[in-house]
Amino acid sequence: DSGVTQTPKHLITATGQRVTLRCSPRSGDLSVYWYQQSLDQGLQFLIQYYNGEERAKGNILERFSAQQFPDLHSELNLSSLELGDSALYFCASSASTAGVTDTQYFGPGTRLTVL
Amino acid sequence: KNEVEQSPQNLTAQEGEFITINCSYSVGISALHWLQQHPGGGIVSLFMLSSGKKKHGRLIATINIQEKHSSLHITASHPRDSAVYICAVSDYGQNFVFGPGTRLSVLP
């Protein structure tokens, strides 16, 4: 158990809908990262937050947004969903903003299926 | 050309064999990570390297910054090592790029 929790575990929804994925980092970790893993594209970095502020952005679509709250939990919002958004979404946390030098601890993931 | 490449793509070994998985990258990096993804989907960070060599139990990771190459070695492999091993690099902009993964099966 990494100490990172993600909810829900599974999510099935329809095209055009909006969903919110939630992540709680390990106790004391200030950085949260979001990743998408699809069958055809592998793992992709989406976005990083540190202590409530956006710190790095990867291949995140404009239809997606994220935020980190004062209690450090983070939410990833996916809107106008398309079939291609079906994927595993992972959250990870690390102790500092220097994620490049910190070990990241991964949550169990949320499996999103868009029908 | 992908920024991070791994070889082999798939690997089957007998229990007890010494295993090597390779990773090469084409961008400047600040660190390289080795991740293990279990059949159930969970991801564990194995190593984070910016130079030299690290060892944890039966796992050894090395990196050669000049050659832009890293290797992950597993000594005395065991069926529980069966997983997908993913190499990832982070650049100075903290953007992470992942390799395609190496699927390892260790047979008893």
Short mmCIF file of C-alpha atoms in Angstrom, two decimals:
data_model
loop_
_atom_site.label_atom_id
_atom_site.label_comp_id
_atom_site.label_asym_id
_atom_site.label_seq_id
_atom_site.Cartn_x
_atom_site.Cartn_y
_atom_site.Cartn_z
CA ASP A 1 0.00 0.00 0.00
CA SER A 2 1.60 3.25 -1.20
CA GLY A 3 -0.50 5.50 1.01
CA VAL A 4 -1.98 7.26 -2.03
CA THR A 5 -5.72 6.75 -2.46
CA GLN A 6 -7.82 7.26 -5.55
CA THR A 7 -11.57 7.18 -5.99
CA PRO A 8 -13.50 5.81 -7.65
CA LYS A 9 -11.78 2.58 -8.64
CA HIS A 10 -13.91 2.14 -11.73
CA LEU A 11 -16.05 4.60 -13.64
CA ILE A 12 -18.29 3.89 -16.62
CA THR A 13 -19.90 6.80 -18.40
CA ALA A 14 -21.11 7.94 -21.80
CA THR A 15 -19.60 10.17 -24.44
CA GLY A 16 -20.13 13.85 -23.83
CA GLN A 17 -20.33 13.48 -20.06
CA ARG A 18 -18.12 14.99 -17.36
CA VAL A 19 -16.43 13.10 -14.52
CA THR A 20 -14.24 13.93 -11.55
CA LEU A 21 -11.45 11.70 -10.31
CA ARG A 22 -10.14 12.19 -6.81
CA CYS A 23 -6.71 11.62 -5.30
CA SER A 24 -5.43 11.87 -1.74
CA PRO A 25 -1.63 11.98 -1.48
CA ARG A 26 0.50 10.29 1.15
CA SER A 27 0.51 12.06 4.45
CA GLY A 28 3.01 14.93 4.27
CA ASP A 29 3.48 14.86 0.49
CA LEU A 30 2.96 18.24 -1.13
CA SER A 31 3.26 17.27 -4.80
CA VAL A 32 0.56 15.47 -6.76
CA TYR A 33 0.97 14.17 -10.31
CA TRP A 34 -1.65 12.89 -12.71
CA TYR A 35 -0.96 10.31 -15.43
CA GLN A 36 -3.03 8.68 -18.13
CA GLN A 37 -2.36 5.14 -19.33
CA SER A 38 -4.19 4.06 -22.46
CA LEU A 39 -3.66 0.92 -24.50
CA ASP A 40 -2.40 2.71 -27.58
CA GLN A 41 -0.37 5.53 -25.99
CA GLY A 42 1.11 4.00 -22.85
CA LEU A 43 1.74 6.15 -19.80
CA GLN A 44 1.56 9.91 -20.28
CA PHE A 45 2.20 12.68 -17.80
CA LEU A 46 -0.72 15.07 -17.54
CA ILE A 47 -0.06 17.64 -14.84
CA GLN A 48 1.69 18.31 -11.52
CA TYR A 49 0.57 20.37 -8.54
CA TYR A 50 2.65 21.47 -5.58
CA ASN A 51 0.98 22.80 -2.46
CA GLY A 52 -2.03 24.02 -4.39
CA GLU A 53 -0.23 25.51 -7.38
CA GLU A 54 0.25 24.10 -10.84
CA ARG A 55 3.96 23.37 -11.37
CA ALA A 56 4.27 21.39 -14.60
CA LYS A 57 2.02 20.55 -17.49
CA GLY A 58 2.33 17.62 -19.85
CA ASN A 59 0.00 16.26 -22.51
CA ILE A 60 -3.19 17.40 -20.86
CA LEU A 61 -6.11 18.16 -23.16
CA GLU A 62 -8.01 21.43 -22.86
CA ARG A 63 -11.10 19.40 -21.96
CA PHE A 64 -9.28 18.22 -18.84
CA SER A 65 -8.51 20.31 -15.79
CA ALA A 66 -7.14 19.66 -12.34
CA GLN A 67 -6.75 21.38 -9.03
CA GLN A 68 -5.20 20.76 -5.65
CA PHE A 69 -7.11 21.85 -2.57
CA PRO A 70 -5.82 23.30 0.73
CA ASP A 71 -6.01 19.84 2.35
CA LEU A 72 -3.70 18.70 -0.52
CA HIS A 73 -6.14 16.30 -2.14
CA SER A 74 -6.44 16.73 -5.88
CA GLU A 75 -9.18 16.32 -8.44
CA LEU A 76 -8.92 15.70 -12.16
CA ASN A 77 -11.94 16.84 -14.14
CA LEU A 78 -12.58 15.33 -17.54
CA SER A 79 -15.31 16.87 -19.67
CA SER A 80 -16.92 16.32 -23.07
CA LEU A 81 -15.69 12.76 -22.82
CA GLU A 82 -14.77 10.84 -25.94
CA LEU A 83 -14.27 7.13 -26.51
CA GLY A 84 -10.52 7.73 -26.66
CA ASP A 85 -10.48 9.02 -23.10
CA SER A 86 -11.02 5.48 -21.85
CA ALA A 87 -7.89 4.72 -19.87
CA LEU A 88 -6.37 4.13 -16.47
CA TYR A 89 -5.75 7.38 -14.65
CA PHE A 90 -3.04 7.30 -12.00
CA CYS A 91 -2.26 9.80 -9.34
CA ALA A 92 1.15 9.89 -7.65
CA SER A 93 2.59 11.96 -4.85
CA SER A 94 6.04 12.98 -3.70
CA ALA A 95 7.44 14.96 -0.83
CA SER A 96 8.57 18.03 -2.72
CA THR A 97 8.19 20.04 -5.87
CA ALA A 98 11.50 18.64 -7.06
CA GLY A 99 9.75 15.59 -8.46
CA VAL A 100 12.71 14.90 -10.65
CA THR A 101 14.75 13.99 -7.61
CA ASP A 102 12.02 12.49 -5.49
CA THR A 103 10.53 9.04 -5.50
CA GLN A 104 6.90 9.09 -6.56
CA TYR A 105 4.31 6.91 -4.87
CA PHE A 106 1.50 5.80 -7.13
CA GLY A 107 -2.14 5.30 -6.28
CA PRO A 108 -4.04 2.22 -7.48
CA GLY A 109 -5.58 4.10 -10.40
CA THR A 110 -9.10 4.83 -11.64
CA ARG A 111 -10.24 2.86 -14.67
CA LEU A 112 -12.44 5.06 -16.84
CA THR A 113 -14.58 3.50 -19.54
CA VAL A 114 -16.39 5.80 -21.94
CA LEU A 115 -19.19 4.11 -23.89
CA LYS B 1 12.03 8.34 -33.13
CA ASN B 2 10.55 7.98 -29.63
CA GLU B 3 12.29 9.94 -26.91
CA VAL B 4 12.53 6.88 -24.65
CA GLU B 5 13.05 3.40 -26.01
CA GLN B 6 13.25 0.09 -24.20
CA SER B 7 14.48 -3.34 -25.16
CA PRO B 8 13.44 -6.01 -25.26
CA GLN B 9 9.70 -5.43 -25.65
CA ASN B 10 8.93 -8.86 -24.20
CA LEU B 11 11.13 -11.20 -22.20
CA THR B 12 10.57 -14.72 -20.93
CA ALA B 13 13.06 -16.19 -18.50
CA GLN B 14 13.43 -19.25 -16.34
CA GLU B 15 13.45 -18.87 -12.60
CA GLY B 16 16.96 -18.09 -11.36
CA GLU B 17 18.18 -16.43 -14.56
CA PHE B 18 19.93 -13.05 -14.64
CA ILE B 19 17.80 -10.51 -16.50
CA THR B 20 18.73 -7.22 -18.14
CA ILE B 21 16.30 -4.61 -19.47
CA ASN B 22 17.66 -1.67 -21.38
CA CYS B 23 16.49 1.92 -21.75
CA SER B 24 17.85 4.58 -24.07
CA TYR B 25 16.72 8.16 -24.32
CA SER B 26 17.36 11.04 -26.66
CA VAL B 27 16.61 14.10 -24.54
CA GLY B 28 18.50 15.88 -21.80
CA ILE B 29 17.32 14.63 -18.45
CA SER B 30 17.56 15.48 -14.80
CA ALA B 31 16.64 11.98 -13.62
CA LEU B 32 15.65 8.55 -14.86
CA HIS B 33 13.09 6.35 -13.14
CA TRP B 34 12.43 2.64 -13.27
CA LEU B 35 8.86 1.62 -12.51
CA GLN B 36 7.26 -1.79 -12.06
CA GLN B 37 3.66 -2.35 -13.07
CA HIS B 38 2.06 -5.49 -11.69
CA PRO B 39 -0.46 -7.58 -13.65
CA GLY B 40 -3.24 -6.00 -11.58
CA GLY B 41 -2.20 -2.54 -12.79
CA GLY B 42 -0.51 -1.12 -9.68
CA ILE B 43 2.69 0.87 -10.24
CA VAL B 44 5.68 0.89 -7.91
CA SER B 45 8.68 3.16 -8.26
CA LEU B 46 11.82 0.99 -8.13
CA PHE B 47 14.65 3.45 -8.68
CA MET B 48 15.36 7.06 -9.41
CA LEU B 49 18.81 7.73 -10.88
CA SER B 50 20.74 10.75 -11.98
CA SER B 51 24.14 9.07 -12.11
CA GLY B 52 25.98 5.84 -11.34
CA LYS B 53 24.34 2.77 -9.91
CA LYS B 54 21.77 1.82 -7.30
CA LYS B 55 20.98 -1.55 -5.75
CA HIS B 56 17.93 -2.73 -3.87
CA GLY B 57 17.78 -6.40 -2.99
CA ARG B 58 18.04 -8.39 -6.22
CA LEU B 59 17.54 -5.32 -8.39
CA ILE B 60 20.35 -3.17 -9.75
CA ALA B 61 19.95 -0.05 -11.89
CA THR B 62 22.72 1.72 -13.73
CA ILE B 63 22.84 4.83 -15.83
CA ASN B 64 25.42 6.21 -18.27
CA ILE B 65 24.63 9.87 -18.79
CA GLN B 66 27.12 10.32 -21.65
CA GLU B 67 25.66 7.41 -23.61
CA LYS B 68 22.05 8.25 -22.57
CA HIS B 69 21.47 4.68 -21.52
CA SER B 70 20.25 2.86 -18.44
CA SER B 71 19.92 -0.80 -17.54
CA LEU B 72 17.82 -2.61 -14.98
CA HIS B 73 19.21 -5.95 -13.83
CA ILE B 74 17.39 -8.62 -11.87
CA THR B 75 19.54 -11.30 -10.28
CA ALA B 76 18.16 -14.75 -9.38
CA SER B 77 14.83 -13.97 -11.04
CA HIS B 78 11.63 -15.32 -9.51
CA PRO B 79 8.09 -15.75 -10.87
CA ARG B 80 6.96 -12.88 -8.61
CA ASP B 81 9.20 -10.58 -10.69
CA SER B 82 6.78 -11.05 -13.60
CA ALA B 83 5.53 -7.57 -14.44
CA VAL B 84 5.93 -4.73 -16.91
CA TYR B 85 9.04 -2.64 -16.27
CA ILE B 86 8.82 0.96 -17.42
CA CYS B 87 11.64 3.42 -17.87
CA ALA B 88 10.75 7.10 -17.52
CA VAL B 89 12.84 10.25 -17.81
CA SER B 90 12.19 13.68 -16.41
CA ASP B 91 13.64 16.73 -18.08
CA TYR B 92 14.54 20.05 -16.55
CA GLY B 93 11.00 21.26 -17.11
CA GLN B 94 9.74 18.43 -14.92
CA ASN B 95 8.00 16.88 -17.88
CA PHE B 96 7.95 13.12 -17.65
CA VAL B 97 8.33 10.90 -20.71
CA PHE B 98 7.73 7.18 -20.42
CA GLY B 99 9.13 4.29 -22.38
CA PRO B 100 6.78 1.68 -23.84
CA GLY B 101 7.62 -0.87 -21.15
CA THR B 102 9.16 -4.34 -21.13
CA ARG B 103 6.87 -7.23 -20.29
CA LEU B 104 8.76 -9.82 -18.23
CA SER B 105 7.52 -13.33 -17.55
CA VAL B 106 9.57 -15.54 -15.24
CA LEU B 107 8.63 -19.19 -15.46
CA PRO B 108 9.02 -21.56 -12.51
#
